[in-house]
Coordinates of C-alpha atoms in Angstrom, one line a residue:
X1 CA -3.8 10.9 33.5
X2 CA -1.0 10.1 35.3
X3 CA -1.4 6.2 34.5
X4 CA 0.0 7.1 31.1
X5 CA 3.3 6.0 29.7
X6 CA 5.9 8.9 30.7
X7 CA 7.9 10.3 28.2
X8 CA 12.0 10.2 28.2
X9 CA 12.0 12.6 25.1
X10 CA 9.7 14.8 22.9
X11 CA 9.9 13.6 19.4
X12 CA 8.6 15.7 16.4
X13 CA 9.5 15.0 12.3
X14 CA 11.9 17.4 10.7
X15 CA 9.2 18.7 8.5
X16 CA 5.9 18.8 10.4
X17 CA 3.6 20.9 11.5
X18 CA 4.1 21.1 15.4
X19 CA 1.0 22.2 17.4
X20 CA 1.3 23.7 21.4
X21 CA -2.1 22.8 23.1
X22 CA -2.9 24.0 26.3
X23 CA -5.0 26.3 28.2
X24 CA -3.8 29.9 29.0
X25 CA -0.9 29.7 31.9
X26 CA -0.1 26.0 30.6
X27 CA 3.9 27.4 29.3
X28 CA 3.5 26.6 26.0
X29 CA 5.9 30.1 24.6
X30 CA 8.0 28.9 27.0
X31 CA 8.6 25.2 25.4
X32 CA 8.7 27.1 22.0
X33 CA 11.1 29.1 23.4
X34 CA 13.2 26.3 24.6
X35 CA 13.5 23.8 22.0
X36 CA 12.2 26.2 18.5
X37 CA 14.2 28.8 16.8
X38 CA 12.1 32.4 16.4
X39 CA 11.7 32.1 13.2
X40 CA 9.5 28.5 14.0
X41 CA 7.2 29.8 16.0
X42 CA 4.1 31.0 15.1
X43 CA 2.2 32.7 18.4
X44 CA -1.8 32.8 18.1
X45 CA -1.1 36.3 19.8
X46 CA 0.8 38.2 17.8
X47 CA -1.4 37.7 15.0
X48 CA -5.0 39.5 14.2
X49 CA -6.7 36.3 13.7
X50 CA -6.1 32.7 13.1
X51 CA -6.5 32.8 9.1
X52 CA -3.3 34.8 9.0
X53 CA -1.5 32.6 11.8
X54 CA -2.2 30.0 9.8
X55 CA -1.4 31.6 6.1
X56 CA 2.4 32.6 7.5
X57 CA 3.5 29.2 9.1
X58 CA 1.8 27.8 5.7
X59 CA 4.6 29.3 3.7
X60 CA 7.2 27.8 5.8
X61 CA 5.6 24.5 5.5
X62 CA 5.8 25.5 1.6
X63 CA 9.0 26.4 1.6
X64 CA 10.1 22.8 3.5
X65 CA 11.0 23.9 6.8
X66 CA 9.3 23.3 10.2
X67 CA 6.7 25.6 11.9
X68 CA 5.2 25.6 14.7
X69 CA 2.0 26.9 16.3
X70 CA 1.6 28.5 19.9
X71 CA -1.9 28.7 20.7
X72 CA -5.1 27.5 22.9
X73 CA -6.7 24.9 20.3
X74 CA -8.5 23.7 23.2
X75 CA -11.5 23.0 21.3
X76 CA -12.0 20.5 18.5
X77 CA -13.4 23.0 16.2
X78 CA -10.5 25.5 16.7
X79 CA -8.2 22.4 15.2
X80 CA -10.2 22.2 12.3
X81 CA -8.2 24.4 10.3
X82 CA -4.7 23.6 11.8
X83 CA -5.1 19.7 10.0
X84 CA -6.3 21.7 7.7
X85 CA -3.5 23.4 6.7
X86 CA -1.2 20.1 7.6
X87 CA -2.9 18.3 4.8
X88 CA -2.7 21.4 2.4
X89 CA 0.9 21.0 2.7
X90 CA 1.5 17.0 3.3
X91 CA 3.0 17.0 6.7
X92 CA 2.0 15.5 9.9
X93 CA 0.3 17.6 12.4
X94 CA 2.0 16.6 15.8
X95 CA -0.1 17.8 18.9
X96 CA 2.6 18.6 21.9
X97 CA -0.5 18.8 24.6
X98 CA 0.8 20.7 28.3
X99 CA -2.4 19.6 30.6
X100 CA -1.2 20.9 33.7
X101 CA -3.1 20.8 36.9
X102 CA -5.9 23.6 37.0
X103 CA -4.7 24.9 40.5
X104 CA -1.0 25.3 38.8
X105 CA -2.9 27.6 35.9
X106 CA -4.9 29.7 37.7
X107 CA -2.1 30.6 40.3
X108 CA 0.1 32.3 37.2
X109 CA -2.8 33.6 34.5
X110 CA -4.3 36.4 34.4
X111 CA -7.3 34.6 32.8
X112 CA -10.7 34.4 34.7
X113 CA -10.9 31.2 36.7
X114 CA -13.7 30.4 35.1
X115 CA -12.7 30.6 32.0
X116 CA -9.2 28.4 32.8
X117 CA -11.7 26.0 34.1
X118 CA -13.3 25.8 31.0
X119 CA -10.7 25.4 28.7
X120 CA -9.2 22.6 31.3
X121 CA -12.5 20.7 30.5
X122 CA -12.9 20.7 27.2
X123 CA -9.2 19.6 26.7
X124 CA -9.5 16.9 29.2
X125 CA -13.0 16.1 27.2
X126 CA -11.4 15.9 23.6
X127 CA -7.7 15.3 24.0
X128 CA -8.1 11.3 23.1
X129 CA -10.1 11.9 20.2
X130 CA -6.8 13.9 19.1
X131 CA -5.8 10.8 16.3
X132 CA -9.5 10.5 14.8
X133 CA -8.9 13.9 14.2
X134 CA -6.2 13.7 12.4
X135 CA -3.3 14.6 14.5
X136 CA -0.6 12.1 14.9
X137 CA 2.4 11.6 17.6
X138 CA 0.5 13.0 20.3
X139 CA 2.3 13.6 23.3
X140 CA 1.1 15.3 26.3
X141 CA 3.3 17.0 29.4
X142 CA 1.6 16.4 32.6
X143 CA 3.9 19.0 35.0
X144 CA 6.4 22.1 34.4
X145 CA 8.7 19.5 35.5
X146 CA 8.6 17.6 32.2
X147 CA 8.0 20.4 30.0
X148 CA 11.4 22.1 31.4
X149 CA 14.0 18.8 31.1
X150 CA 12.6 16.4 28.8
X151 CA 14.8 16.3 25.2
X152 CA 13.6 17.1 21.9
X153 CA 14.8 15.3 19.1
X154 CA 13.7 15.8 15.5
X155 CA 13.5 12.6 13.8
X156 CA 14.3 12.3 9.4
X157 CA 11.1 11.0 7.3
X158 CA 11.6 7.5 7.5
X159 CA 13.1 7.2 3.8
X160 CA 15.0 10.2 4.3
X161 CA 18.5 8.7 4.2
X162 CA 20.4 11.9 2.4
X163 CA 23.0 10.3 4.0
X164 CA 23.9 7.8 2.2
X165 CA 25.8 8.9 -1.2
X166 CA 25.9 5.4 -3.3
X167 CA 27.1 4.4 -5.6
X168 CA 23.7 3.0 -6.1
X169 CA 21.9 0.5 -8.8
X170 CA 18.3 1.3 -8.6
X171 CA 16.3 -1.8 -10.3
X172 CA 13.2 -1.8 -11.6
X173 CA 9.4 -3.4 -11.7
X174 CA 11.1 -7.5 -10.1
X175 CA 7.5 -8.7 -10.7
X176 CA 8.7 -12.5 -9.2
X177 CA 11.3 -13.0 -11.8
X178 CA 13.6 -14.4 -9.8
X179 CA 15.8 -15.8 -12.4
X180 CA 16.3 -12.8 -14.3
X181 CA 17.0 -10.6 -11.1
X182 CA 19.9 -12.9 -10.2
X183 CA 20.9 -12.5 -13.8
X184 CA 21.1 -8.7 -13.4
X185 CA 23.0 -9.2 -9.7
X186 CA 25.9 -11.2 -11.1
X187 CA 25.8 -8.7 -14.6
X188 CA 26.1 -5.7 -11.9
X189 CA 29.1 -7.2 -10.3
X190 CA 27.5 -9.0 -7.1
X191 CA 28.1 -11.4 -5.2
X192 CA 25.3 -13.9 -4.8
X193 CA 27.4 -16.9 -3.3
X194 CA 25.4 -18.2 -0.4
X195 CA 21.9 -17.6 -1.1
X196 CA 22.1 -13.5 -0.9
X197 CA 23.5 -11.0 -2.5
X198 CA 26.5 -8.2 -2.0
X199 CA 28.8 -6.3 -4.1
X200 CA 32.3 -6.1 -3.3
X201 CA 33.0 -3.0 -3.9
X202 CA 30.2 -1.6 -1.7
X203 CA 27.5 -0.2 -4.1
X204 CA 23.9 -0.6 -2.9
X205 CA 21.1 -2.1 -4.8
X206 CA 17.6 0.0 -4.4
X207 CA 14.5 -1.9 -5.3
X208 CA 11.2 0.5 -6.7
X209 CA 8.7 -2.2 -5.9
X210 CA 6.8 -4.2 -7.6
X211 CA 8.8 -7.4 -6.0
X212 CA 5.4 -9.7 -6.4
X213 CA 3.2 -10.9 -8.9
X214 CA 3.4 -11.8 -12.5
X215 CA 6.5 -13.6 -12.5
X216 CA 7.1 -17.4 -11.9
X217 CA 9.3 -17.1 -8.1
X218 CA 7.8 -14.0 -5.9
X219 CA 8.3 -15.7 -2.5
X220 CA 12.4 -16.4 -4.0
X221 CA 12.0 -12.4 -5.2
X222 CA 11.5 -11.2 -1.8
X223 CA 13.5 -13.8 0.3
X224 CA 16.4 -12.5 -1.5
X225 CA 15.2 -9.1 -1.2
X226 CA 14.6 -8.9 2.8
X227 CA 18.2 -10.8 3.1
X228 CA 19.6 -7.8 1.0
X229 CA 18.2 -5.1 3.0
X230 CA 18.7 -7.0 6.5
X231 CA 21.9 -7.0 5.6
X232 CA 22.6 -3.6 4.4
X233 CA 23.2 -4.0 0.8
X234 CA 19.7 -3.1 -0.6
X235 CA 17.2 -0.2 0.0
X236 CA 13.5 -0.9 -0.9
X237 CA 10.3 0.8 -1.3
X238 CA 6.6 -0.9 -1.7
X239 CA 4.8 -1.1 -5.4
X240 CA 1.2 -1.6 -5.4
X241 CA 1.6 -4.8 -6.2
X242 CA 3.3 -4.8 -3.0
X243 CA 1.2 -3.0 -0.7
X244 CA -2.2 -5.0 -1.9
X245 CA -0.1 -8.2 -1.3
X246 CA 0.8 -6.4 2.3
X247 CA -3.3 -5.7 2.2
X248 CA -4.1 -9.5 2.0
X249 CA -1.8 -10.6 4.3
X250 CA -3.7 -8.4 7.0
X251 CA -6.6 -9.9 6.5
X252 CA -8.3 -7.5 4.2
X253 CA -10.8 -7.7 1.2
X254 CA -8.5 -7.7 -2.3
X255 CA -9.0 -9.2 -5.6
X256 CA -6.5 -11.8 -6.2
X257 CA -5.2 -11.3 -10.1
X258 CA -2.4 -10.2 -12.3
X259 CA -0.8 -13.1 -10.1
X260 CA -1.4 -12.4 -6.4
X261 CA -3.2 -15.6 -6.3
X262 CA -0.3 -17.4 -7.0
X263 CA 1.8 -15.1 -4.5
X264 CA -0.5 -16.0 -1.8
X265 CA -0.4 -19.8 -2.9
X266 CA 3.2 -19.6 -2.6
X267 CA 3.3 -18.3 1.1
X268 CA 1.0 -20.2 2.1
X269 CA 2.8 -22.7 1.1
X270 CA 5.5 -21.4 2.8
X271 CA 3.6 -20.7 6.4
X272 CA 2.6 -18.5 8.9
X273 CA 6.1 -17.0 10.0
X274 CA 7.1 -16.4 6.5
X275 CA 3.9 -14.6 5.4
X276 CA 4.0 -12.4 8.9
X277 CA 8.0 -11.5 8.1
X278 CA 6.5 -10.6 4.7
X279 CA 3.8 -8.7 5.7
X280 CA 6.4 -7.0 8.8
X281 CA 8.5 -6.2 5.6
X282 CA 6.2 -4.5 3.2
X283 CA 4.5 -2.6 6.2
X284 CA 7.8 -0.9 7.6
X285 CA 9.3 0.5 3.8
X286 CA 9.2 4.0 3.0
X287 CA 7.2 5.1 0.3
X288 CA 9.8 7.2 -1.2
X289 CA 14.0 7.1 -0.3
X290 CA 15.5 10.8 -0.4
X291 CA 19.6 9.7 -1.2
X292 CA 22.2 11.6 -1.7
X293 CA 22.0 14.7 0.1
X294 CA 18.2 15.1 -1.6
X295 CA 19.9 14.6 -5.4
X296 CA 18.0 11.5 -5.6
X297 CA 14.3 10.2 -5.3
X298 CA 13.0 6.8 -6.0
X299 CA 9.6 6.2 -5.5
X300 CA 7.9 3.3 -7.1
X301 CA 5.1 5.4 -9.3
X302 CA 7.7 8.7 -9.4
X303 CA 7.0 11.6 -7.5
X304 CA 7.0 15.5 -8.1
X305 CA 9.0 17.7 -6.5
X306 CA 6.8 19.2 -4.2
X307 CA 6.3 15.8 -2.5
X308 CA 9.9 15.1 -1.9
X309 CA 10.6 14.3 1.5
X310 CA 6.4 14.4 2.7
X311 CA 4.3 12.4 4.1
X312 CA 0.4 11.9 4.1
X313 CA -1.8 10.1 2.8
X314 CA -2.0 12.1 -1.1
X315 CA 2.1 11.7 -1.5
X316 CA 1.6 7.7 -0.3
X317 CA -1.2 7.9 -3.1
X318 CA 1.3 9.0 -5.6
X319 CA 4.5 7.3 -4.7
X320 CA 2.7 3.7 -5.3
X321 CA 0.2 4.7 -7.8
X322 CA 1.2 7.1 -10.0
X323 CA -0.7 10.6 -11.4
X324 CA -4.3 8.8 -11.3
X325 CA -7.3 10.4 -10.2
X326 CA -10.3 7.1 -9.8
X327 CA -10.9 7.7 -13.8
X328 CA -10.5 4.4 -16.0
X329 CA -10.6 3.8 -19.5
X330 CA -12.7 1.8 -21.8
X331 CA -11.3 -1.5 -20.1
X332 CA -11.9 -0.6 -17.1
X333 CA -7.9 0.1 -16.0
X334 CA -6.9 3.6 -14.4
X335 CA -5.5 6.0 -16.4
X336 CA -2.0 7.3 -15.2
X337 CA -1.1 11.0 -16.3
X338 CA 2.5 11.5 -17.7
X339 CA 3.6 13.6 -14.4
X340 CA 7.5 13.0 -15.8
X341 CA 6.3 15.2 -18.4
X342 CA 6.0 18.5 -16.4
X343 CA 8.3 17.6 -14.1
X344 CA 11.2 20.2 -13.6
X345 CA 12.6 19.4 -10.2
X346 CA 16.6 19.7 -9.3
X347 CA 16.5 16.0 -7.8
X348 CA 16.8 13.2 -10.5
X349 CA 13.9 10.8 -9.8
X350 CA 14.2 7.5 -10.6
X351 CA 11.0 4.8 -10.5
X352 CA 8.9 2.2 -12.6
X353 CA 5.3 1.3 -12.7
X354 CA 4.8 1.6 -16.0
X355 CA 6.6 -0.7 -18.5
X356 CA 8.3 0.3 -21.1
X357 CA 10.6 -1.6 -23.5
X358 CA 13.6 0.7 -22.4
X359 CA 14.4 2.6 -19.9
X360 CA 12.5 6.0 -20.4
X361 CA 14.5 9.2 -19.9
X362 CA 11.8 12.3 -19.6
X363 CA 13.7 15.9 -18.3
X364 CA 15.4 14.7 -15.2
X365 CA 13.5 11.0 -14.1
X366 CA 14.0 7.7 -15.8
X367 CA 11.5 4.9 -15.7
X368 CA 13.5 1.7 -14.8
X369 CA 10.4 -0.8 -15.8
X370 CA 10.4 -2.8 -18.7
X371 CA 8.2 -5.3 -18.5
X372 CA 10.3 -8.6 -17.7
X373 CA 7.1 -10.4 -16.6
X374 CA 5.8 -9.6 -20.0
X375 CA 8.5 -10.5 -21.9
X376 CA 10.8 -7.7 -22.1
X377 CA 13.7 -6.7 -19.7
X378 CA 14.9 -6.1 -16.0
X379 CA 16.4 -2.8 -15.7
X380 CA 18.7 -1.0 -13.3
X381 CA 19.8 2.7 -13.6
X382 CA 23.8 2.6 -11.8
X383 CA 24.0 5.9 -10.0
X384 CA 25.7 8.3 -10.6
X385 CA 27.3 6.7 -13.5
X386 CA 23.7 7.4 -15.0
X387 CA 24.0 4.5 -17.4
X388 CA 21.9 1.7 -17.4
X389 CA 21.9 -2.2 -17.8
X390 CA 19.2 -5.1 -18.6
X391 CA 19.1 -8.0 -18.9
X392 CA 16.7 -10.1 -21.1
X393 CA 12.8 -12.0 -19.6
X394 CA 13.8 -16.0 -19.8
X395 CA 9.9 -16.4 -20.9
X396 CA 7.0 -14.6 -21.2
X397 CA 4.9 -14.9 -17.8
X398 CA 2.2 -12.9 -17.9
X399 CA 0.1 -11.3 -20.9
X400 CA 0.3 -7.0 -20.7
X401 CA -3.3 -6.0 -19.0
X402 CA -4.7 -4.0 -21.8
X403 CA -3.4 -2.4 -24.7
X404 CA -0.2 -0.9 -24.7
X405 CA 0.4 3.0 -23.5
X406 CA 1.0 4.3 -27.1
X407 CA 2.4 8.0 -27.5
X408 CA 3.8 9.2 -30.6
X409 CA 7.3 8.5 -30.3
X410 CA 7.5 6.3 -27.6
X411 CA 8.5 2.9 -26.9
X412 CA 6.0 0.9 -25.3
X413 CA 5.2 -2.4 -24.2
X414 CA 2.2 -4.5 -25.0
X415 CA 1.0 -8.1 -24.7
X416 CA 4.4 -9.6 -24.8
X417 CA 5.8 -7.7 -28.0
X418 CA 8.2 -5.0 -28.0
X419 CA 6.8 -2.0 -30.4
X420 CA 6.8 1.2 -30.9
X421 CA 4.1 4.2 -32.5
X422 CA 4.7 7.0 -34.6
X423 CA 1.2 7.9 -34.7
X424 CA 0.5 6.6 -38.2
X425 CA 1.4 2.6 -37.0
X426 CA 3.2 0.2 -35.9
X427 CA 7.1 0.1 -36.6
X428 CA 9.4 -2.4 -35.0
X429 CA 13.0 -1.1 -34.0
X430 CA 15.6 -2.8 -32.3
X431 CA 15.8 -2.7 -28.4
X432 CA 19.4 -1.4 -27.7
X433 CA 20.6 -0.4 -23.8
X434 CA 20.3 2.9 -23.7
X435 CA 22.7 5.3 -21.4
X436 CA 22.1 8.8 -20.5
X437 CA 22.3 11.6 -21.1
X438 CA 19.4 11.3 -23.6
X439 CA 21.9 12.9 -26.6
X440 CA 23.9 9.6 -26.8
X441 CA 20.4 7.8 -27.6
X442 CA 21.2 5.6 -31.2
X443 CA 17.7 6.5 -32.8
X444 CA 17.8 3.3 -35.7
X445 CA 15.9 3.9 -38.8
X446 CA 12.1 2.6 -39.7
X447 CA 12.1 -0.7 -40.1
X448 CA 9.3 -2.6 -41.1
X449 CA 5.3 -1.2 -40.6
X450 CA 3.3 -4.2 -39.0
X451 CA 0.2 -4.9 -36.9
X452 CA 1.8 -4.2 -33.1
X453 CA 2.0 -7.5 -32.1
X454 CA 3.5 -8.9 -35.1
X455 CA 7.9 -8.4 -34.3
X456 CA 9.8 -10.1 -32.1
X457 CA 13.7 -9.9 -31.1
X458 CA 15.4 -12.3 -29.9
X459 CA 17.1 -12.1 -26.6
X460 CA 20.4 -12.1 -27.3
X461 CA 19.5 -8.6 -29.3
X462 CA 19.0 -6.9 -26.0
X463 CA 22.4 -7.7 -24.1
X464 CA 24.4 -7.8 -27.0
X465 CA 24.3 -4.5 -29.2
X466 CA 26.2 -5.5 -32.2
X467 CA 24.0 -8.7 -32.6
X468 CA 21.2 -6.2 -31.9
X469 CA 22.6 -3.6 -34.6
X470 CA 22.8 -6.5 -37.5
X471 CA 19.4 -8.3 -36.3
X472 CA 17.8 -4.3 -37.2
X473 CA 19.3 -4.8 -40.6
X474 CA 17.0 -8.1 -41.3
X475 CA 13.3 -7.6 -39.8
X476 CA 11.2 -10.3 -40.6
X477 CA 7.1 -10.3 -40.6
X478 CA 5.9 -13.2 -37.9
X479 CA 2.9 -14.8 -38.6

C-alpha cells in the first residue's frame, strides 16, 4: 500500500458525487467535517436506511450542488446503488478511501474486532476494482496524518470557463472548408497575418465541432484551429466527425466515409507527430463550454438544461450526437429529435450538427450549421450582440447524406440546394442573414413551387441582401 503515489492534495469536481469509504473508526465524519459544509454531508447514520440516504443527497445532486456521502461502502454490493444514483444524475462518483492500519481502528471503535477485521479485508480485497466499477478519481488516505493536513481543492468541469465573458463568435459545422473559414475570420474582423488567426480587439472565436470531413482542406481546418486555441484566441469542442476521426487515430475500428478517408489521407500524409498532436487535440476538448457566468452553452449537438455543466457518459452522448436513441430511418441514418423544440432553459445554447440553410433560432438556442460542405454557408452567432454573419460555400464538396430534414416551415438543406417546405411542396425563397431576436426575421413572399432540388442562388445573394432582395423578385426554374 504504501508503494503508492502519495498525495499533496485531495481533489474532487465541483459537482460530483463524493463518497467516504472506510471501515468503522477510519475518521471519515471527521474529513467531512473538515473540508464539507453541513449541508454536504450526507451520514449513513443519521438516516433509517440507505434508500433514503441516497434519495436526499440525490436532490442536491438535482438541484446542482455537491453532496457527499459518509458511510462504510466497504463492500462492492453496498456501492451498487451509490453509482447508481451518480449516473441517475450525470456526475462522477469520486471514492475518497481512508484504509487506515487495522490496529489504529480497533484501538478507537467501539465495533467488534472481528467485525473491523472484516470490513478491513474486504476493502483491501475490492478497493482496485474501484474504476471497473464505476467510480472515478479514486484516492485513498493511508494515515490520520494525511487525512488531517492534506488540501482539498474542488476543480470546475473541464469546459466550465464561466469566467470568461466574451465577446465571443461561436462558428459553426467547419467541415474542412478552409477557404471559407478564413473568409468568415477576416469578415469577423481578424487578423490572420502570419498563418493564425486573432482579433484585435480581443473577441474570441468558439468552434462547435465538426472541424473534419466533407470539405476539401481538414488537416488546414485544424492546424489553424489548434494555433487559435494554443494561443488563446479560440475555444473548441469535438463533433462527431471529430471524435470518430479522434477514434481512428487510436487505432480503433471506424468506417471511413462522408470524407474521413480523405482526412486520414491527409495526415498521413502529413506524419506521425501531426496525427498524434491531432489526436492529443480532439482527446483533451470539453464536450460542452459553460461561458459567461453559465448564460452561455455551446455544445456541438445542443444540450438541455439539465445537462449543463455534467458529465458522464449520457451528456457526452448528447453533446456530440444530438437527441438520438439507436433508431434509423428508411436509409439507414439516425433520427435526431428536435430537443430545441422543448427546450426552455435560462442559458442561451448555441451549436450545429444539423444543417440548415440559415441559422435556426428555436426559443433560446440557435443552430449555427449551414451546410458549407454542401453548398450553403459558414455561420457564426457574435455574442452578445446576438446577430449573426455567413459567408457563402466556394463549391459544393460533398452531396447531403439523405434527404433533407423537412418540417413545415422550416428551412432546410438538402443535396446541395437551398429549399424550403410548407407541407404541400417545394418553394424556393431567398437566403438572407438573419439576426435575432427572431421578430426582426424578413419572412419574403412564395416564390416559385418546384421539385426541391430544382432553385439555386447565387452566392453573392447570401452576403449581399439587397442583391439578395432583387434576385427574390426574378426566380427562375433550373433544369
Amino acid at each position: 500500500m504504501s508503494a503508492e503515489p502519495a498525495l499533496t492534495e485531495l481533489t474532487v469536481p465541483a459537482l460530483s458525487l463524493v463518497v467516504l469509504i472506510g471501515a468503522h473508526g477510519a475518521g471519515k465524519s471527521t474529513l467531512a467535517a473538515r473540508h464539507f459544509a453541513p449541508e454536504e454531508v450526507f451520514a449513513q447514520a443519521d438516516y433509517p436506511d440507505v434508500p433514503s440516504l441516497l434519495s436526499a443527497a440525490g436532490e442536491r445532486l438535482a438541484a446542482g450542488r455537491l453532496a457527499v456521502l459518509d458511510g462504510l461502502f466497504v463492500r462492492p454490493v453496498d456501492r451498487v446503488p451509490v453509482t447508481a444514483l451518480a449516473r441517475a444524475h450525470d456526475v462522477k462518483p469520486v471514492p475518497v478511501v481512508l484504509d487506515l492500519p487495522r490496529a489504529v481502528l480497533e484501538a478507537r471503535t467501539a465495533a467488534p474486532a472481528d467485525v473491523v477485521a472484516a470490513q478491513v479485508a474486504e476493502l483491501r480485497r475490492t478497493r482496485r476494482g474501484l474504476h471497473a466499477e464505476g467510480f472515478r478519481n479514486e484516492q485513498v488516505l493511508f494515515s490520520d496524518e494525511q487525512a488531517g493536513t492534506l488540501p482539498l481543492r474542488r476543480t470546475p468541469l473541464r469546459g466550465d470557463r464561466r469566467d470568461l465573458t466574451g465577446p465571443f463568435d461561436v462558428i459553426g459545422d467547419v467541415h474542412g472548408c478552409l477557404p471559407e473559414l478564413r473568409d468568415l475570420l477576416r469578415d469577423l474582423g481578424y487578423d490572420l497575418s502570419g498563418g493564425g488567426a486573432r482579433h484585435p480587439r480581443g473577441r474570441t472565436a468558439v468552434f462547435v465541432g465538426d472541424l473534419v470531413d466533407r470539405g476539401p482542406d481538414s488537416l488546414g481546418v485544424l492546424n489553424l484551429v489548434m494555433g487559435m486555441v494554443a494561443g488563446g484566441a479560440a475555444l473548441c469542442v469535438p463533433g462527431n466527425h471529430d471524435e470518430k476521426l479522434c477514434r481512428a487515430l487510436a487505432g480503433k475500428a471506424v468506417k471511413a466515409m462522408h470524407g474521413l478517408d480523405v482526412t486520414l489521407a491527409q495526415l498521413e500524409q502529413a506524419g506521425p507527430d501531426v496525427q498524434a498532436q491531432v489526436r492529443t487535440f480532439i482527446e483533451t476538448l470539453p464536450t460542452q463550454l459553460v461561458l459567461d457566468g453559465g448564460a452561455l452553452i455551446v455544445a456541438h449537438a445542443g444540450l438541455p438544461a439539465h445537462y449543463h455543466g455534467r458529465g458522464g457518459g449520457r451528456v457526452r452522448s448528447f453533446a456530440l450526437y444530438g437527441d438520438v436513441n439507436g433508431q434509423r430511418d428508411e436509409l439507414g441514418l439516425p433520427i435526431r429529435r428536435d430537443w430545441a423544440a422543448d427546450y426552455h432553459g435560462a442559458a442561451l445554447v448555441v451549436y450545429g450538427h444539423t444543417p440548415h440553410a440559415a441559422p435556426r433560432w428555436k426559443g433560446h438556442t440557435v443552430n449555427v450549421d449551414t451546410g458549407c460542405a454542401f453548398g450553403g454557408h459558414l455561420s457564426a452567432l457574435r455574442y452578445p450582440e446576438r446577430t449573426t454573419l455567413s459567408v457563402p460555400a466556394r463549391a459544393v464538396y460533398a452531396p447531403r447524406p439523405g434527404p433533407c430534414p423537412c418540417r413545415k416551415g422550416e428551412w432546410v438543406v438538402g443535396s446541395g440546394q437551398w429549399v424550403g417546405l410548407d407541407g404541400g411542396g417545394g418553394v424556393a425563397h431567398t437566403l438572407l442573414t438573419i439576426h435575432h431576436p427572431p421578430s426582426t426575421i424578413h419572412h419574403p413572399p412564395s416564390a416559385i413551387r418546384h421539385p426541391p432540388s430544382a432553385i439555386r442562388h447565387p452566392p453573392s445573394a447570401i452576403r449581399h441582401p439587397p442583391s439578395a432582395i432583387r434576385h427574390h423578385h426574378q426566380p427562375r426554374r433550373l433544369k
